[in-house]
Amino acid sequence: MNEKLTESVIKSQRAPLLQISDLTIDFNTPTGWIRCLHGVGFEVYPGEILGLVGESGCGKSITSMAVMKLLDPRARIGGNVRYKNQDLLTLDENGLTKMRGRDIAMIFQDPVSSLNPVHTIGRQVVESIIYNSAIPFLNNKVMGKKKTEMVKKHQRVTVQAARIEAERLLNRVGIPETKQCLKQYPHELSGGMNQRVMIAMALAGRPQLLIADEPTTALDVTIQAQILELIRSLRNEMEMSIILITHDLSVVAETCDSMAVMYCGLIIEKGTVEGIFADPHHPYTRGLLASLPRIDRQIDMLLPVEGSVPAPHEMPRGCAFEPRCNVALNVCKIRQPAPTTESHGRSISCFNPQYGGFQV
Amino acid sequence: MNKQEGSSVVSLRNQNGLPLLEVTDLHKYFRVRSSGGLFGKKNNLKAVDGVSFSVSRGETLGIVGESGSGKSTIARLLLKIDNPTSGVIKFNGRKLSGLLPVELRKLRQHMQYVFQDPLGALDPRMKIIDQVTEPLIIHNIASKSECHDKAAELLRSIDLKDHTFYRYPHELSGGQRQRVVLARALIMEPQLLVCDEPTSALDVSIQAQVINLLARLRERMGLTMIFISHDLNIVRHICERVSVMYLGKVVEQAQIDLLFNSPAHPYTQALLSAIPIPEPGLNRQRIFLKSDPPSPIDLPSGCRFHTRCHRAKPGCAERIPELKSLKNGQLVACHLAHGEI
């Protein structure tokens, strides 16, 4: 307990790397504006792996897309996203280009569709290395015709250096025959190998924050174990922070330091992984944990969360979880609970949080 | 419905001695061009290579393995969606090969399939109730109004509300759709239900609902089930016996508790250690497998797993291990487990 206390004291003295507060996202649909994120807030501290968990449609991915500003430009984004005291939401296109890849990099769920099928792995990794090291030269607006030739000459040297760097990166992410791999196309590699290539490309800019959006969902368990181990070791080696987006609570338990549970565009509970798994307070978190079948013991009966997630245009007036909640109060129907902060950075959005007595 | 249910349970009990499904030395090879594009040499892709098992009435057999291990191919062979290259499948003591189409259709009433992707398995332009009654009409079992009543009763019993009956698949949630797929398979009151990854497209809280429903229906209808999944957590929860497959071969087969408590094959050991457990700070000893699975076209010699095995010895590359029983009844295909090397 003491250890954890000191840990949280240290944490509170450090400045967060990424601070998101009150983030809202609305999409325009034929039936009008629909709000998909209802004020999401969390912090990522240096060197920390944060797990963002929730079921499909709860807004995990669009939160990360908003951070990278990859959403459709017609989407309305509100709130604050601060990266090292820089407001990402007000950055212009130039600033964003500099930020993406070098400060914050991202890897996606399906590596095969994220890679270009008609270019070799080598070309794609080299491209991302050059892009991340020589942005001013490559920016078309800056480049005149005379300068282009100079850049080309300059690039020939960089391509050589970039190839060596590419080999080093592929080697680091655990690809056995790097020379051969550079000449291959994505379809010639397995899913796990493609995901390693994606991670190598993300590392090219030496980012301080890596957003991994369901990086192992498309992979087999034995390969998943390899990739998660790789991600953990990279964090230790490069002192990166990582946001791991996943629907798999077991992956969070084994990989992350802290976690945030999302439901219907809201963070309903966040805190340290140990704290939440030992004593989940929000009824939804409890329900999720109770509905997991487990490999390490025999359970007589799974306890599912009954009902299903409401559609974004049919959100209840009060707490979004109230229709499925088994400890709902009257007030839950009327008002949305605001997040309340407890010790050790724990925060819950619930009028009737449950304490203790949780046993799977 | 209840009356029929009762009688079918009785008839099942009467025939209890015989296994419902018997598979012997099943092979399925696909001819593929491995290299050189359109004019390359054709090779055999050994999707299923010498698999034997039997399933007794009322039992649930799990088939687990990574992608490409041949799980789904087996499912397709069992229902004769594909024809095996060689080997015998006996259902209720009758060989599936050599049946006339009419006979096969009759037999298919008793064996049904639940697909992985419910949206892909349902007809987007048919109302839910029509999808569920369609099998009854195809098999000419009851009149239209009887069909409708029967389907409605079944749908209600799996917690679908009346107002969803006249909707289309895209209007339902993922969990509801998978219930409809289940209902369509169960309306025939089959003896054998083959589920191919029935919950992998669903969220955890919904997955638990569907798994509980499956377990309940199995009890009530006396179903025999083959449950194919890559998720060992669910398999442990719902199955009685498991077959672990690797590259077209069964490497281990055992009762559920035996397999999870004392896995004998190195692949099973690695597989179990790779599965994350929802409990932080466990610090488990993890076996990391080397590299990726080899290509099923160009299989390694001897034991197929030796290229990735953490316990492999030189002899493993020479002889193919047989699936043999250990003292406790666990079937394992490994030279080391049997002390042969």
XYZ file of C-alpha atoms in Angstrom:
701
model
C 0.000 0.000 0.000
C 2.821 2.375 0.937
C 4.509 1.757 -2.351
C 1.394 2.696 -4.192
C 1.013 5.846 -2.116
C 4.509 7.046 -2.955
C 3.893 6.118 -6.560
C 0.808 8.276 -6.712
C 2.616 11.123 -4.943
C 5.382 10.974 -7.545
C 2.764 10.857 -10.252
C 1.008 13.943 -8.970
C 4.266 15.892 -9.015
C 5.071 14.963 -12.582
C 3.470 16.833 -15.419
C 1.314 14.704 -17.688
C 2.557 14.157 -21.235
C -0.920 14.237 -22.683
C -3.869 15.823 -21.001
C -7.338 15.481 -22.413
C -10.194 17.311 -20.788
C -13.840 17.620 -21.606
C -13.397 16.222 -25.113
C -16.612 16.114 -27.117
C -17.131 14.939 -30.672
C -20.258 15.412 -32.771
C -20.913 13.958 -36.173
C -23.332 15.402 -38.676
C -25.820 12.816 -39.871
C -28.912 13.113 -42.067
C -30.977 13.291 -38.873
C -28.887 16.042 -37.319
C -25.841 16.330 -35.103
C -25.119 13.299 -32.986
C -22.825 13.463 -30.000
C -20.488 10.490 -29.777
C -18.126 11.643 -27.049
C -19.687 13.350 -24.033
C -16.761 15.038 -22.347
C -13.906 12.583 -22.020
C -10.948 13.429 -19.819
C -7.774 11.582 -18.873
C -4.039 12.084 -18.536
C -1.099 10.076 -19.787
C 2.086 10.401 -17.735
C 5.606 9.909 -19.125
C 6.590 6.262 -19.361
C 3.110 4.990 -18.553
C 0.966 2.449 -20.417
C -2.659 3.493 -20.239
C -5.308 1.005 -21.243
C -8.439 2.437 -22.818
C -11.079 -0.296 -22.621
C -14.676 -0.567 -23.668
C -17.001 -2.392 -26.000
C -17.336 -1.587 -29.683
C -18.925 1.782 -30.314
C -18.018 3.279 -26.939
C -15.703 5.863 -28.499
C -12.230 4.473 -27.780
C -11.006 4.815 -31.330
C -12.490 8.226 -32.082
C -10.864 9.555 -28.913
C -7.464 8.570 -30.265
C -8.332 9.805 -33.746
C -9.251 13.172 -32.245
C -5.859 13.363 -30.532
C -4.131 12.792 -33.874
C -6.697 14.975 -35.648
C -7.457 12.205 -38.082
C -11.220 12.611 -37.907
C -13.320 13.789 -40.804
C -12.905 17.597 -40.953
C -16.669 17.979 -40.735
C -16.743 16.403 -37.283
C -17.152 18.954 -34.497
C -14.512 18.566 -31.803
C -14.762 20.415 -28.509
C -12.693 20.485 -25.344
C -8.989 20.422 -24.744
C -6.165 18.162 -25.858
C -2.812 19.295 -24.483
C 0.439 17.618 -25.391
C 3.310 19.063 -23.333
C 1.413 22.334 -22.902
C 0.685 22.614 -26.591
C -2.946 22.638 -27.653
C -3.284 20.005 -30.361
C -6.807 20.959 -31.377
C -5.778 24.440 -32.533
C -2.658 23.346 -34.435
C -2.576 24.166 -38.142
C -1.792 21.607 -40.830
C 1.957 22.322 -40.698
C 2.126 21.936 -36.982
C 0.130 18.731 -37.181
C 2.475 17.281 -39.782
C 5.393 17.967 -37.474
C 3.579 16.454 -34.516
C 2.351 13.276 -36.200
C 4.926 10.534 -36.188
C 7.569 12.490 -34.304
C 5.717 13.326 -31.110
C 2.780 10.970 -31.307
C 2.681 7.880 -33.503
C -0.113 5.428 -34.034
C -0.521 1.776 -34.960
C -3.796 0.301 -36.081
C -5.736 -2.897 -35.694
C -5.331 -4.392 -39.133
C -1.700 -4.133 -40.228
C -2.321 -5.534 -43.711
C -4.744 -2.784 -44.666
C -2.555 -0.091 -43.105
C 0.411 -1.017 -45.285
C 0.516 -0.244 -48.986
C 0.161 -3.533 -50.893
C 2.050 -2.389 -54.011
C 5.225 -1.182 -52.311
C 7.912 -3.245 -50.640
C 8.305 -3.192 -46.876
C 11.707 -1.559 -47.361
C 10.287 1.319 -49.342
C 7.556 1.953 -46.790
C 9.823 1.877 -43.753
C 12.435 4.039 -45.490
C 9.709 6.482 -46.467
C 8.588 6.910 -42.910
C 12.168 7.396 -41.728
C 12.892 10.078 -44.348
C 9.545 11.716 -43.758
C 10.154 11.958 -40.050
C 13.692 13.307 -40.377
C 13.409 15.700 -43.306
C 9.993 17.241 -43.270
C 11.087 20.805 -44.173
C 12.680 19.589 -47.405
C 9.760 17.533 -48.456
C 7.099 20.107 -47.851
C 5.899 20.982 -51.338
C 4.921 24.522 -50.491
C 8.441 25.405 -49.399
C 10.105 23.643 -52.289
C 10.829 25.573 -55.470
C 11.911 23.849 -58.676
C 15.623 24.599 -58.211
C 15.566 23.369 -54.691
C 13.996 20.068 -55.747
C 17.156 18.862 -57.435
C 19.230 19.763 -54.463
C 16.870 17.859 -52.246
C 17.054 14.856 -54.570
C 20.831 14.831 -54.306
C 20.602 15.241 -50.607
C 18.048 12.475 -50.433
C 20.205 9.926 -52.161
C 22.481 10.069 -49.187
C 19.583 9.968 -46.779
C 18.064 6.935 -48.479
C 21.305 5.053 -47.879
C 21.319 6.036 -44.248
C 17.596 5.379 -43.989
C 18.031 1.845 -45.303
C 20.517 1.090 -42.565
C 18.192 2.636 -40.018
C 15.278 0.619 -41.424
C 17.227 -2.583 -40.978
C 18.079 -1.631 -37.423
C 14.421 -0.904 -36.648
C 13.145 -4.145 -38.171
C 15.782 -5.984 -36.223
C 14.669 -4.270 -33.030
C 11.033 -5.302 -33.469
C 12.108 -8.920 -33.850
C 12.006 -9.629 -37.576
C 14.496 -12.436 -38.198
C 15.790 -11.863 -41.747
C 15.696 -8.102 -42.153
C 17.512 -7.891 -45.512
C 15.025 -10.236 -47.115
C 12.069 -8.633 -45.378
C 12.939 -5.214 -46.848
C 12.451 -6.645 -50.347
C 9.164 -8.355 -49.588
C 5.597 -7.132 -50.005
C 3.051 -7.063 -47.170
C 1.110 -10.041 -48.532
C 4.214 -12.202 -48.279
C 4.414 -11.685 -44.524
C 2.176 -13.037 -41.785
C -0.132 -10.829 -39.726
C 2.249 -10.792 -36.782
C 5.198 -9.813 -38.985
C 3.152 -7.047 -40.627
C 2.259 -5.686 -37.211
C 5.958 -5.666 -36.326
C 6.635 -3.667 -39.496
C 3.911 -1.201 -38.459
C 5.524 -0.827 -35.054
C 8.941 -0.289 -36.692
C 7.436 2.458 -38.851
C 5.856 4.077 -35.814
C 9.213 4.039 -34.032
C 10.947 5.741 -36.970
C 10.113 9.194 -35.649
C 11.141 8.313 -32.078
C 7.762 9.331 -30.709
C 7.203 10.018 -27.043
C 3.651 8.770 -27.180
C 2.487 5.712 -29.057
C -1.208 5.113 -29.595
C -1.884 1.432 -30.285
C -5.445 0.881 -31.447
C -6.313 -2.794 -30.885
C -2.824 -3.857 -32.039
C -3.325 -7.574 -31.395
C -7.024 -8.145 -32.088
C -6.411 -9.649 -35.532
C -3.604 -11.915 -34.289
C -3.425 -15.388 -32.746
C -2.799 -15.646 -29.007
C 0.766 -16.908 -29.251
C 1.583 -14.028 -31.606
C -0.370 -11.608 -29.401
C 1.865 -12.565 -26.477
C 4.953 -11.805 -28.593
C 3.667 -8.409 -29.733
C 2.549 -7.295 -26.249
C 5.943 -8.310 -24.866
C 7.575 -6.258 -27.626
C 5.438 -3.221 -26.787
C 6.322 -3.502 -23.086
C 10.031 -3.830 -23.769
C 9.981 -0.841 -26.144
C 8.350 1.254 -23.440
C 11.138 0.382 -21.011
C 13.867 0.957 -23.558
C 12.660 4.173 -25.179
C 10.752 5.602 -22.205
C 7.695 6.060 -24.336
C 4.191 6.497 -23.057
C 1.627 4.227 -24.639
C -2.127 4.384 -24.969
C -3.324 0.842 -25.546
C -6.836 0.729 -26.912
C -8.443 -2.665 -26.495
C -11.655 -4.479 -25.709
C -9.782 -7.246 -23.905
C -9.605 -6.718 -20.143
C -7.099 -9.547 -19.740
C -4.671 -7.760 -22.042
C -5.045 -4.631 -19.926
C -4.430 -6.595 -16.721
C -1.173 -7.968 -18.037
C 0.151 -4.989 -19.983
C -1.000 -1.656 -18.554
C -0.194 0.496 -15.530
C -3.408 2.460 -15.450
C -6.716 2.109 -17.211
C -9.828 3.991 -18.204
C -13.113 2.190 -18.849
C -15.379 3.766 -21.450
C -19.089 3.340 -21.973
C -21.200 5.229 -24.534
C -18.725 8.022 -25.097
C -17.862 8.580 -21.447
C -15.108 7.440 -19.143
C -16.997 5.819 -16.312
C -14.061 4.654 -14.226
C -10.341 5.195 -14.254
C -7.447 4.423 -11.984
C -4.535 2.052 -11.564
C -4.928 -1.418 -13.035
C -4.315 -3.095 -9.656
C -6.858 -0.874 -7.965
C -9.646 -1.404 -10.465
C -9.210 -5.164 -10.824
C -9.035 -5.627 -7.053
C -12.095 -3.525 -6.313
C -14.069 -2.185 -9.269
C -16.500 0.514 -8.119
C -18.663 1.177 -11.179
C -21.422 -1.397 -11.797
C -20.446 -1.604 -15.476
C -16.810 -2.391 -14.685
C -18.056 -5.013 -12.222
C -20.350 -6.463 -14.855
C -17.581 -6.644 -17.446
C -15.234 -8.441 -15.076
C -17.934 -10.883 -13.973
C -18.820 -11.763 -17.557
C -15.319 -12.958 -18.441
C -14.807 -16.688 -18.839
C -11.450 -17.583 -17.310
C -8.811 -20.079 -18.213
C -7.294 -20.377 -14.757
C -10.404 -21.591 -12.992
C -13.755 -23.197 -13.606
C -16.747 -20.889 -13.204
C -20.233 -22.324 -12.824
C -22.117 -19.507 -14.468
C -21.053 -16.380 -16.291
C -22.907 -13.272 -15.202
C -23.497 -11.243 -18.330
C -24.428 -7.560 -18.385
C -28.015 -7.882 -19.574
C -29.399 -5.757 -22.382
C -27.307 -3.995 -24.980
C -25.597 -0.684 -25.588
C -28.036 2.110 -26.560
C -27.567 3.655 -30.010
C -25.990 7.136 -30.038
C -29.265 8.759 -31.112
C -31.278 6.967 -28.426
C -29.180 7.872 -25.427
C -31.082 7.988 -22.154
C -31.437 11.336 -20.432
C -29.664 10.273 -17.284
C -26.747 7.890 -16.851
C -26.074 5.984 -20.075
C -25.704 2.726 -18.175
C -28.910 3.101 -16.139
C -31.102 0.852 -18.393
C -28.696 -2.081 -17.884
C -27.684 -1.307 -14.308
C -28.812 -3.536 -11.448
C -28.148 -1.020 -8.683
C -29.685 2.033 -10.387
C -31.291 4.708 -8.221
C -34.059 7.131 -9.136
C -31.624 9.953 -9.656
C -29.799 7.899 -12.327
C -32.761 8.306 -14.667
C -32.759 12.075 -14.388
C -29.197 13.315 -14.288
C -25.822 12.253 -15.623
C -23.336 11.567 -12.846
C -20.227 13.740 -12.847
C -16.841 12.107 -12.327
C -15.759 12.112 -8.684
C -12.133 11.775 -7.738
C -10.909 9.508 -4.973
C -7.474 8.636 -3.670
C -4.743 7.157 -5.908
C -6.066 8.963 -8.971
C -9.204 6.841 -9.004
C -12.260 8.472 -10.496
C -15.800 7.150 -10.979
C -18.890 8.509 -12.689
C -21.689 6.902 -10.720
C -24.343 7.896 -8.192
C -24.250 4.513 -6.515
C -20.680 3.183 -6.655
C -20.098 -0.210 -5.086
C -17.278 -0.795 -2.645
C -15.587 -4.062 -1.752
C -16.974 -7.547 -1.830
C -16.118 -8.109 -5.455
C -15.171 -11.647 -6.215
C -15.000 -13.369 -9.552
C -42.832 -28.220 -28.724
C -42.404 -29.424 -25.189
C -43.849 -32.804 -25.970
C -41.548 -33.325 -28.917
C -38.629 -32.141 -26.897
C -39.373 -34.705 -24.260
C -39.633 -37.542 -26.742
C -36.415 -36.619 -28.488
C -34.572 -36.655 -25.179
C -35.950 -40.122 -24.465
C -34.899 -41.475 -27.838
C -31.438 -40.028 -27.311
C -31.121 -41.814 -24.011
C -32.111 -45.102 -25.573
C -29.272 -45.014 -28.063
C -26.772 -43.849 -25.519
C -24.063 -46.403 -26.228
C -23.284 -45.393 -29.806
C -21.254 -42.277 -30.555
C -23.294 -39.769 -32.527
C -20.386 -38.760 -34.682
C -17.368 -40.797 -35.648
C -14.526 -39.406 -37.710
C -11.723 -41.677 -38.896
C -8.507 -40.604 -40.580
C -10.004 -37.522 -42.197
C -7.929 -35.729 -44.852
C -8.653 -32.599 -46.814
C -6.083 -31.351 -49.310
C -6.567 -28.282 -51.436
C -4.700 -27.938 -54.719
C -3.052 -24.536 -54.794
C -0.373 -22.818 -56.812
C 2.291 -22.046 -54.302
C 4.702 -19.971 -56.401
C 5.164 -18.569 -59.865
C 1.671 -17.080 -60.082
C -0.663 -18.358 -62.768
C 1.791 -20.849 -64.260
C 3.386 -22.047 -61.052
C 3.475 -25.648 -59.928
C 0.445 -26.918 -58.093
C 0.941 -28.161 -54.567
C -1.166 -29.778 -51.900
C -2.236 -27.573 -49.032
C -2.895 -30.048 -46.257
C -5.672 -28.307 -44.348
C -6.738 -31.417 -42.452
C -4.294 -34.293 -42.334
C -5.367 -37.487 -40.650
C -7.810 -36.424 -37.947
C -9.868 -38.968 -35.987
C -12.281 -38.409 -33.135
C -15.684 -39.433 -31.950
C -18.352 -37.494 -30.112
C -20.886 -39.256 -27.945
C -24.453 -38.091 -27.504
C -24.923 -35.037 -25.352
C -21.234 -34.293 -25.281
C -19.573 -31.009 -26.216
C -16.243 -31.299 -27.975
C -14.117 -28.194 -28.348
C -11.722 -27.810 -31.264
C -9.084 -25.167 -30.666
C -6.085 -23.963 -32.592
C -4.662 -20.914 -34.252
C -5.806 -19.594 -37.599
C -4.854 -21.958 -40.381
C -4.877 -25.029 -38.171
C -7.838 -26.564 -39.998
C -10.623 -26.057 -37.435
C -13.152 -24.550 -39.801
C -12.312 -26.996 -42.576
C -13.252 -29.828 -40.232
C -16.566 -28.142 -39.499
C -17.305 -27.831 -43.197
C -16.397 -31.464 -43.791
C -18.625 -32.664 -40.961
C -21.649 -31.038 -42.566
C -20.558 -32.066 -46.018
C -20.309 -28.510 -47.268
C -16.945 -29.691 -48.594
C -16.010 -33.234 -49.539
C -13.038 -34.832 -47.802
C -10.042 -36.029 -49.821
C -10.155 -39.270 -47.855
C -11.431 -40.585 -44.560
C -14.773 -41.603 -43.139
C -17.376 -39.544 -41.303
C -20.161 -41.515 -39.663
C -23.201 -39.728 -38.289
C -25.542 -41.935 -36.273
C -23.683 -44.941 -37.667
C -24.242 -43.884 -41.286
C -21.419 -42.938 -43.614
C -21.782 -39.443 -45.054
C -19.921 -40.228 -48.245
C -21.894 -41.905 -50.991
C -25.253 -40.585 -49.794
C -27.744 -39.511 -52.433
C -28.581 -35.793 -52.354
C -32.081 -36.611 -51.078
C -30.698 -38.714 -48.261
C -28.129 -36.085 -47.398
C -30.801 -33.421 -47.162
C -32.775 -35.595 -44.781
C -29.726 -36.182 -42.645
C -28.904 -32.488 -42.577
C -32.054 -31.815 -40.580
C -30.255 -33.384 -37.682
C -26.993 -31.501 -38.045
C -26.882 -27.723 -38.068
C -24.218 -25.057 -38.333
C -23.804 -21.755 -36.486
C -21.559 -19.337 -38.315
C -19.064 -16.842 -36.977
C -20.363 -13.678 -38.590
C -24.107 -13.393 -37.962
C -24.619 -10.498 -40.349
C -23.058 -12.467 -43.175
C -25.033 -15.591 -42.303
C -28.439 -13.926 -42.454
C -30.273 -12.847 -45.584
C -30.344 -9.033 -45.478
C -33.651 -8.873 -47.322
C -35.619 -11.342 -45.233
C -37.506 -10.596 -42.052
C -36.253 -12.318 -38.919
C -39.289 -14.550 -38.529
C -39.069 -15.654 -42.176
C -35.416 -16.567 -41.797
C -36.238 -18.778 -38.841
C -39.223 -20.476 -40.504
C -37.407 -21.061 -43.795
C -35.725 -24.327 -42.761
C -39.099 -25.770 -41.715
C -40.580 -24.901 -45.085
C -37.579 -26.275 -46.996
C -37.810 -29.576 -45.163
C -41.567 -29.557 -45.527
C -42.139 -30.174 -41.847
C -45.183 -28.135 -40.975
C -47.825 -25.882 -42.450
C -47.129 -22.173 -42.721
C -49.092 -21.113 -39.667
C -47.619 -23.894 -37.564
C -44.158 -22.842 -38.720
C -44.844 -19.297 -37.658
C -46.028 -20.317 -34.192
C -43.098 -22.618 -33.710
C -40.562 -19.980 -34.756
C -42.188 -17.325 -32.578
C -42.113 -19.631 -29.574
C -38.452 -20.438 -30.104
C -37.492 -16.791 -30.604
C -39.317 -15.834 -27.405
C -37.569 -18.593 -25.507
C -34.189 -17.120 -26.416
C -35.179 -13.674 -25.140
C -36.073 -11.967 -28.400
C -39.018 -9.605 -28.066
C -42.038 -9.888 -30.358
C -41.380 -6.542 -32.042
C -38.071 -7.777 -33.434
C -39.728 -10.626 -35.383
C -40.692 -8.396 -38.290
C -37.450 -6.505 -38.513
C -34.521 -7.015 -40.867
C -31.080 -8.229 -39.739
C -29.436 -4.798 -40.033
C -31.904 -3.403 -37.498
C -30.749 -5.775 -34.768
C -27.657 -5.631 -32.570
C -24.839 -8.144 -32.950
C -25.989 -10.225 -29.990
C -29.586 -10.345 -31.222
C -28.442 -11.397 -34.682
C -26.400 -14.256 -33.295
C -29.509 -15.378 -31.377
C -31.431 -15.415 -34.642
C -28.726 -17.527 -36.290
C -28.929 -19.883 -33.319
C -32.713 -20.032 -33.555
C -32.540 -20.848 -37.253
C -30.234 -23.759 -36.505
C -32.268 -24.983 -33.540
C -35.723 -24.808 -35.117
C -34.939 -28.132 -36.806
C -34.306 -29.666 -33.379
C -30.971 -31.037 -34.553
C -28.983 -33.681 -32.740
C -25.651 -32.152 -33.658
C -24.842 -28.455 -33.560
C -21.550 -27.312 -35.044
C -20.625 -23.827 -33.803
C -17.790 -22.148 -35.668
C -16.500 -19.272 -33.519
C -20.037 -18.262 -32.514
C -18.994 -15.390 -30.248
C -15.823 -13.982 -31.745
C -17.705 -11.119 -33.420
C -19.379 -10.098 -30.149
C -18.449 -7.848 -27.237
C -17.604 -9.417 -23.880
C -20.830 -8.591 -22.081
C -22.886 -9.884 -25.029
C -20.604 -12.875 -25.475
C -21.481 -14.021 -21.964
C -25.199 -13.762 -22.794
C -24.818 -15.960 -25.886
C -22.602 -18.505 -24.111
C -25.100 -18.840 -21.265
C -27.894 -19.237 -23.783
C -25.994 -21.980 -25.600
C -25.385 -23.826 -22.350
C -29.067 -23.546 -21.411
C -30.285 -24.797 -24.786
C -27.835 -27.665 -24.733
C -29.302 -28.822 -21.422
C -32.876 -28.423 -22.572
C -32.612 -29.983 -26.006
C -29.995 -32.602 -25.219
C -27.711 -31.225 -27.924
C -24.432 -32.709 -28.977
C -22.084 -29.869 -29.820
C -18.846 -29.270 -31.642
C -17.538 -25.931 -30.490
C -14.800 -24.415 -32.616
C -12.968 -21.479 -31.147
C -9.607 -19.850 -30.805
C -10.625 -18.542 -27.377
C -9.600 -21.097 -24.780
C -11.324 -19.156 -22.006
C -14.727 -19.889 -23.532
C -13.789 -23.450 -24.437
C -12.882 -24.153 -20.843
C -16.223 -22.791 -19.776
C -18.502 -24.677 -22.152
C -16.770 -27.866 -23.358
C -16.261 -31.265 -21.781
C -13.445 -32.453 -24.013
C -11.000 -30.558 -26.211
C -8.956 -31.287 -29.301
C -5.986 -29.030 -29.857
C -5.013 -28.692 -33.507
C -1.792 -27.544 -35.074
C -1.353 -27.334 -38.857
C -4.029 -29.875 -39.751
C -3.243 -32.444 -37.083
C -4.621 -33.063 -33.618
C -1.696 -32.697 -31.230
C -3.565 -33.273 -27.998
C -7.018 -34.388 -26.950
C -8.241 -34.707 -23.391
C -10.973 -34.038 -20.851
C -11.192 -30.352 -20.118
C -9.718 -30.371 -16.603
C -6.863 -32.659 -17.553
C -5.906 -30.505 -20.485
C -5.967 -27.244 -18.582
C -4.309 -28.558 -15.445
C -1.628 -30.747 -17.003
C -1.130 -29.988 -20.690
C 1.228 -32.622 -22.109
C 2.057 -31.292 -25.561
C 4.547 -28.396 -25.719
C 2.232 -26.545 -28.092
C -0.684 -26.762 -25.672
C 1.621 -25.596 -22.900
C 2.707 -22.575 -24.930
C -0.841 -21.817 -25.994
C -2.128 -21.874 -22.423
C 0.723 -19.728 -21.170
C 0.094 -17.128 -23.892
C -3.489 -16.473 -22.864
C -3.780 -13.361 -20.752
C -5.587 -13.697 -17.413
C -7.678 -10.813 -16.088
C -5.690 -10.434 -12.907
C -2.846 -7.928 -12.675
C 0.465 -8.768 -11.057
C 0.379 -12.517 -11.583
C 3.878 -12.647 -13.114
C 3.288 -15.911 -14.892
C 6.034 -17.934 -16.478
C 5.379 -17.471 -20.156
C 6.585 -19.662 -23.007
C 7.258 -17.552 -26.068
C 7.083 -19.514 -29.296
C 9.751 -18.854 -31.864
C 8.665 -17.151 -35.093
C 5.428 -17.765 -36.973
C 3.718 -21.025 -37.898
C 5.241 -22.564 -41.055
C 3.304 -22.565 -44.302
C 0.801 -25.435 -44.603
C 2.023 -26.009 -48.157
C 5.617 -26.590 -47.176
C 5.335 -28.504 -43.909
C 8.342 -29.309 -41.720
C 9.510 -32.909 -41.602
C 8.836 -35.119 -38.601
C 6.790 -33.399 -35.904
C 5.178 -30.322 -37.450
C 5.721 -28.289 -34.335
C 9.464 -28.889 -33.987
C 10.420 -25.619 -35.741
C 8.760 -23.578 -33.004
C 8.990 -26.005 -30.099
C 10.860 -24.868 -26.998
C 11.654 -28.460 -26.030
C 12.488 -29.873 -29.473
C 15.292 -32.406 -29.772
C 17.098 -33.451 -32.976
C 15.019 -36.624 -33.304
C 11.772 -34.624 -33.529
C 12.535 -33.596 -37.105
C 12.825 -37.197 -38.254
C 9.765 -39.144 -37.187
C 6.142 -38.087 -37.169
C 4.687 -38.582 -33.671
C 1.476 -40.593 -33.376
C -1.524 -39.548 -31.325
C -1.282 -42.025 -28.441
C -2.793 -42.284 -25.012
C -0.876 -41.428 -21.858
C -1.518 -43.299 -18.601
C -4.251 -40.898 -17.531
C -6.116 -41.221 -20.826
C -4.824 -38.005 -22.352
C -4.145 -38.378 -26.090
C -0.898 -36.691 -27.125
C 1.149 -36.632 -30.303
C 4.625 -35.884 -29.013
C 7.786 -37.982 -28.816
C 8.873 -36.273 -25.602
C 5.624 -36.835 -23.755
C 5.805 -40.530 -24.506
C 9.494 -40.734 -23.607
C 10.459 -41.928 -27.064
C 13.399 -39.539 -27.432
